[in-house]
Amino acid sequence: MALGKRKKEQPLVPSPGVTVITAYRDTRTEKNGNTDIMIKAIAVFLLSASSIYMYIDGIGLSMSLVVFFGTLAAEALILSLCYRSSKGENLVALLFLAVFVFAGINFRYEINSGFYAVVNTTIDRITDFFELSGMRTYTERVANRYVTVTAFSIAVGMILEYIVFNLVIWSASYVWCFILTIIPNLVIIYLDGLSSLPASACVWLVMMVYIALVRGGGHFRFNRGSTEYIRTRKGISYRVDKATDLNMFFMAIVIWVAGLMLALVCSRLNIYNGQSRIKESTEPAVKDAFLRGADGIMNRYPATGGLNSGRLGGVNRVTQDGQPDLEITFTPYSTDTLYIRNFIGEYYNPVDNYWTGTDDKDDQEQVSALKKSYKSGKGARACMDIKNVGADVRPYEPYYTDTTEITDGISDDGKALPSGATETVTYYPLISLDDMQIKSSDPGDGYRGVPTDIYQTVSDFCRRAGLKAGMDTEQAVERLRAYFQKNYPYTLSPGATPKGRDFVEYFLNENKKGYCAHYASSAVLIFRSLGIPARYCEGYAVSMESMANNAEREDELSYDDYYSGQNALRSSAVIRTTASDMNAHAWVEVYEKGHGWVVADVTPAATEDTGGGGFLSDLMSILTGGGSRNDTIQNNNVSDDNGTGDIRDSFRGPRAMWLMLVMILVLASPLIWIGMKSLYSDIRYRRAFAAAGSSDRLIMHYQRQTERRRRRDKEFSRRVNYEEQLLYLYPDMASEDRQRLKDILDKAGYSPHGLSDEEYEWAMNELGQSSRKRRHTASNSDRV
């Protein structure tokens, strides 16, 4: 039974002996689809443009509205005109790619600077909200933000509009439209509440309701030509016409007005005032995600530069915000790295992967020796102010601090430094080991033991590295450092230790890459297995290079108040510098007879890109302000990034290549989707063909040969039976052969008896030869 009415309302009467092939294209009426696609193009334009403008206006930037809306409106018009044919669709894809590449080359500085302007403004808004300070911003090569923001908005808007247009036309996927257009604007909603949204949010909401209504109606499939009915996987579907589209527009506006009235009522009742319980409960997590990026969320526990009071193995990637943790005021006395210690690990817990800490620094005998040396005129005595700006509440002391002379800011337990507090410590700088002579020679058995669970692992490593018991301490340290440098590369992305595996065993035997915590933990156990007392330390290591880049000279402070005695630098002054999570570090202390605990840093210099995360990680760092930084400790020299703001350095060399490849993939995604869809269809056809019988195979082969012709040739589509179709397709075929082929097709389609092998082979061969001959004839006529 026909689903539609023919023009003269006359049923189709077949001629005697002629079989009728019912096709969905016979149930159609002539109608103009131009208005339908134009309405959808307008909806896509309003949805995309309002989404971009909503964000730009929400963060307080301005741009040329005429140029922005005009460009996106022109693109929507071009899309609506070109998508009326498959050739036009392919043409607009190539045109879009060409325009984007041309604009990207000729306006790259304006677009890049506009991107940086949006990122910087967003960072400013977020830092104000969370009351942060000193967040990194990025250099804008073009200073005119009005121009750059317009260029960037147009570039993003064109890409967004192209993607959303395809989503609306082909599937009316309101879910993906919602995700693509609202996700960035959630930042504005979170920071300032719903009341802060600009008027463009109203337009966006109306268009989203419209797309949802189109999808909910179930009749949204886009079909070129003038058919009223189209076939889908779920059956026959009615294509939405102009009247239905307009009705949905008005219905969307009505729903929006009702929602607006409800919002006004909620506003009167203070149901939402921008400080909801959900918002308050999620602020810490959101703040941490902003500071540390997505990798910080994937880590098993919060960590400062990958460190957390001896906890090991739970850091997938070291993330750094570069914000000041400590503010240090002191007088430099040598070119060596300044170590500020806040944790000492004594016992290692295998598989559980953590160090048991101790409060016994066991260094007061060393302090007494250095104090005695200072009084005799050989050493030095110094003071240091340490302010806890953003670090965890822990003790923070330089080496050889006189614990009897710590003043100001110390918490009730006399050990930890509260946030915002400042302590002044007195310490005795180590100018020479000869100044530190002590009598004690045994720190205790706690610093010699290696857990039995990993003793074999440590022993096997020592054998491979050429480390033997009885070696001189200095020789063992140098050999281990060199072996690590050659065979265990430094990285900020080591990956988390698998659950149930030991941190040190996994590092030494399988992963063979890591950051400071990996080297320090392993080195402590290695030294202990050689008979050298050792312990694990965490804190901050500030190199002279870092001081030179970040320190400020404090001329109003007296040198004599902060330092007296010998100074290897000869000429020095009081300076104020900072330590951030980029300076966070783990190292080893070994016990030397006659001298006590001394630093033995075995972390190798970085030999690979310590950004470690590739393009996606770099992009996430850009969006979150993390940048690409190192906490690399090169022997006793800390490699530190001073946080200069030119972000373009992150996109040079291989990274630029990856960025270009991703952009090409995004732009070519429609073509890739079409290719994948065609490949999937071909695979399904081949599998069904292989499983079918001879009759079904012949029908499938014939339908596939004529399917493309039916779509493109209106005259052929009017042929409704095999006799007419074969005569139209193969006019040069002998009438006897054409009649026999028609009879075989009828038998294959309608007879309960299957085809014989001879009939099947003859029909397949005849169809193949006739098709090749027809293509050859068409090719010759095209050349003529």
Short mmCIF file of C-alpha atoms in Angstrom, two decimals, residues 177-354:
data_model
loop_
_atom_site.label_atom_id
_atom_site.label_comp_id
_atom_site.label_asym_id
_atom_site.label_seq_id
_atom_site.Cartn_x
_atom_site.Cartn_y
_atom_site.Cartn_z
CA CYS A 177 25.00 20.84 20.73
CA PHE A 178 24.52 21.48 24.43
CA ILE A 179 27.96 20.13 25.33
CA LEU A 180 29.79 22.09 22.63
CA THR A 181 28.10 25.41 23.34
CA ILE A 182 27.62 25.48 27.12
CA ILE A 183 30.76 23.90 28.63
CA PRO A 184 32.95 27.06 28.47
CA ASN A 185 30.11 29.18 29.82
CA LEU A 186 29.88 27.01 32.93
CA VAL A 187 32.89 29.01 34.16
CA ILE A 188 30.80 32.20 34.11
CA ILE A 189 27.85 30.49 35.76
CA TYR A 190 30.05 29.01 38.48
CA LEU A 191 31.86 32.24 39.30
CA ASP A 192 29.01 34.73 39.20
CA GLY A 193 25.78 32.76 39.21
CA LEU A 194 22.93 32.66 36.73
CA SER A 195 22.08 36.32 37.23
CA SER A 196 25.37 37.38 35.59
CA LEU A 197 24.63 35.80 32.22
CA PRO A 198 24.24 38.31 29.38
CA ALA A 199 21.11 38.60 27.27
CA SER A 200 22.65 36.31 24.62
CA ALA A 201 21.97 33.42 27.01
CA CYS A 202 18.27 33.88 26.28
CA VAL A 203 18.85 33.42 22.55
CA TRP A 204 21.01 30.36 23.23
CA LEU A 205 18.31 28.81 25.42
CA VAL A 206 15.58 29.33 22.82
CA MET A 207 17.67 27.66 20.12
CA MET A 208 18.50 24.69 22.39
CA VAL A 209 14.79 24.20 23.14
CA TYR A 210 14.05 24.35 19.42
CA ILE A 211 16.64 21.67 18.58
CA ALA A 212 15.35 19.51 21.43
CA LEU A 213 11.81 19.82 20.07
CA VAL A 214 12.93 18.88 16.56
CA ARG A 215 14.69 15.83 17.94
CA GLY A 216 11.82 14.92 20.23
CA GLY A 217 9.35 14.96 17.36
CA GLY A 218 11.19 12.03 15.79
CA HIS A 219 11.00 13.47 12.24
CA PHE A 220 14.24 15.36 11.77
CA ARG A 221 16.17 13.51 9.08
CA PHE A 222 17.71 15.73 6.44
CA ASN A 223 17.05 14.53 2.89
CA ARG A 224 18.12 16.23 -0.30
CA GLY A 225 15.69 16.56 -3.14
CA SER A 226 11.94 16.94 -2.86
CA THR A 227 10.79 13.76 -1.16
CA GLU A 228 8.26 14.09 1.61
CA TYR A 229 9.04 10.66 3.07
CA ILE A 230 12.49 9.21 3.67
CA ARG A 231 13.57 5.77 4.76
CA THR A 232 15.55 5.39 7.99
CA ARG A 233 16.75 2.38 9.92
CA LYS A 234 13.66 2.63 12.09
CA GLY A 235 11.25 2.84 9.15
CA ILE A 236 9.61 5.56 7.09
CA SER A 237 10.10 9.06 8.48
CA TYR A 238 8.31 12.29 7.55
CA ARG A 239 10.61 15.19 6.80
CA VAL A 240 9.86 18.32 8.80
CA ASP A 241 8.42 21.05 6.64
CA LYS A 242 8.41 24.84 6.89
CA ALA A 243 5.21 25.09 8.95
CA THR A 244 6.43 22.55 11.51
CA ASP A 245 9.77 24.35 11.87
CA LEU A 246 8.07 27.68 12.49
CA ASN A 247 5.71 26.11 15.03
CA MET A 248 8.67 24.69 16.90
CA PHE A 249 10.32 28.11 16.90
CA PHE A 250 7.29 29.69 18.52
CA MET A 251 6.93 26.78 20.95
CA ALA A 252 10.57 27.22 22.00
CA ILE A 253 9.94 30.91 22.70
CA VAL A 254 6.87 30.06 24.79
CA ILE A 255 8.84 27.53 26.84
CA TRP A 256 11.62 30.06 27.33
CA VAL A 257 9.18 32.73 28.54
CA ALA A 258 7.74 30.24 31.03
CA GLY A 259 11.25 29.39 32.21
CA LEU A 260 12.10 33.07 32.54
CA MET A 261 9.06 33.68 34.71
CA LEU A 262 10.05 30.73 36.91
CA ALA A 263 13.58 32.12 37.18
CA LEU A 264 12.22 35.50 38.26
CA VAL A 265 10.15 33.82 40.96
CA CYS A 266 13.23 31.89 42.15
CA SER A 267 15.20 35.14 42.19
CA ARG A 268 12.53 36.82 44.34
CA LEU A 269 12.66 33.92 46.77
CA ASN A 270 16.50 33.91 46.79
CA ILE A 271 16.51 30.27 45.76
CA TYR A 272 19.79 30.84 43.93
CA ASN A 273 22.08 33.71 44.83
CA GLY A 274 25.38 32.50 43.39
CA GLN A 275 26.53 30.88 46.66
CA SER A 276 24.73 27.53 46.67
CA ARG A 277 25.72 24.65 48.90
CA ILE A 278 26.91 22.70 45.88
CA LYS A 279 29.14 25.59 44.89
CA GLU A 280 30.59 25.95 48.37
CA SER A 281 31.26 22.22 48.69
CA THR A 282 33.00 22.01 45.31
CA GLU A 283 35.16 25.13 45.62
CA PRO A 284 38.25 23.30 47.03
CA ALA A 285 38.17 20.69 44.26
CA VAL A 286 37.60 23.28 41.54
CA LYS A 287 40.41 25.43 42.89
CA ASP A 288 42.79 22.46 42.93
CA ALA A 289 41.80 21.53 39.39
CA PHE A 290 42.44 25.10 38.25
CA LEU A 291 45.87 25.24 39.88
CA ARG A 292 47.05 21.76 38.95
CA GLY A 293 45.14 20.89 35.79
CA ALA A 294 43.49 17.59 34.86
CA ASP A 295 46.58 15.59 35.83
CA GLY A 296 46.22 16.81 39.39
CA ILE A 297 42.75 15.26 39.53
CA MET A 298 44.05 11.92 38.24
CA ASN A 299 46.70 11.72 40.99
CA ARG A 300 45.72 9.55 43.95
CA TYR A 301 46.56 12.20 46.53
CA PRO A 302 47.41 15.91 46.58
CA ALA A 303 51.11 16.55 46.21
CA THR A 304 53.39 19.57 46.12
CA GLY A 305 55.71 19.04 43.20
CA GLY A 306 54.92 15.32 43.43
CA LEU A 307 55.74 15.13 47.15
CA ASN A 308 53.53 14.55 50.18
CA SER A 309 55.36 13.81 53.45
CA GLY A 310 56.84 10.52 52.35
CA ARG A 311 53.86 9.14 50.42
CA LEU A 312 54.94 7.45 47.20
CA GLY A 313 53.57 5.97 43.99
CA GLY A 314 50.27 7.82 43.68
CA VAL A 315 51.41 10.64 41.36
CA ASN A 316 50.64 10.02 37.71
CA ARG A 317 52.16 13.30 36.56
CA VAL A 318 53.83 16.03 38.56
CA THR A 319 51.77 19.20 38.17
CA GLN A 320 53.06 22.60 39.22
CA ASP A 321 51.31 25.92 39.60
CA GLY A 322 54.46 28.00 40.15
CA GLN A 323 52.81 29.95 42.97
CA PRO A 324 54.96 31.00 45.94
CA ASP A 325 54.85 28.50 48.79
CA LEU A 326 57.55 30.06 50.95
CA GLU A 327 59.02 33.53 51.09
CA ILE A 328 62.64 33.45 52.25
CA THR A 329 64.71 36.40 53.42
CA PHE A 330 68.41 35.68 54.01
CA THR A 331 71.97 36.39 52.89
CA PRO A 332 73.50 34.05 50.27
CA TYR A 333 76.87 32.67 51.32
CA SER A 334 77.83 30.23 48.51
CA THR A 335 76.80 29.06 45.05
CA ASP A 336 75.47 25.77 46.43
CA THR A 337 71.76 24.98 46.43
CA LEU A 338 69.82 26.14 49.48
CA TYR A 339 67.89 23.23 51.03
CA ILE A 340 64.86 23.90 53.23
CA ARG A 341 63.91 20.61 54.90
CA ASN A 342 60.38 19.73 56.06
CA PHE A 343 60.33 15.91 56.26
CA ILE A 344 62.74 13.14 57.28
CA GLY A 345 61.92 9.52 56.47
CA GLU A 346 63.43 6.75 58.60
CA TYR A 347 61.58 3.50 57.86
CA TYR A 348 60.48 2.45 54.39
CA ASN A 349 57.20 0.51 54.14
CA PRO A 350 57.25 -1.72 51.03
CA VAL A 351 54.10 -2.21 48.91
CA ASP A 352 52.29 0.28 51.16
CA ASN A 353 54.74 2.75 49.63
CA TYR A 354 55.45 5.40 52.23
#
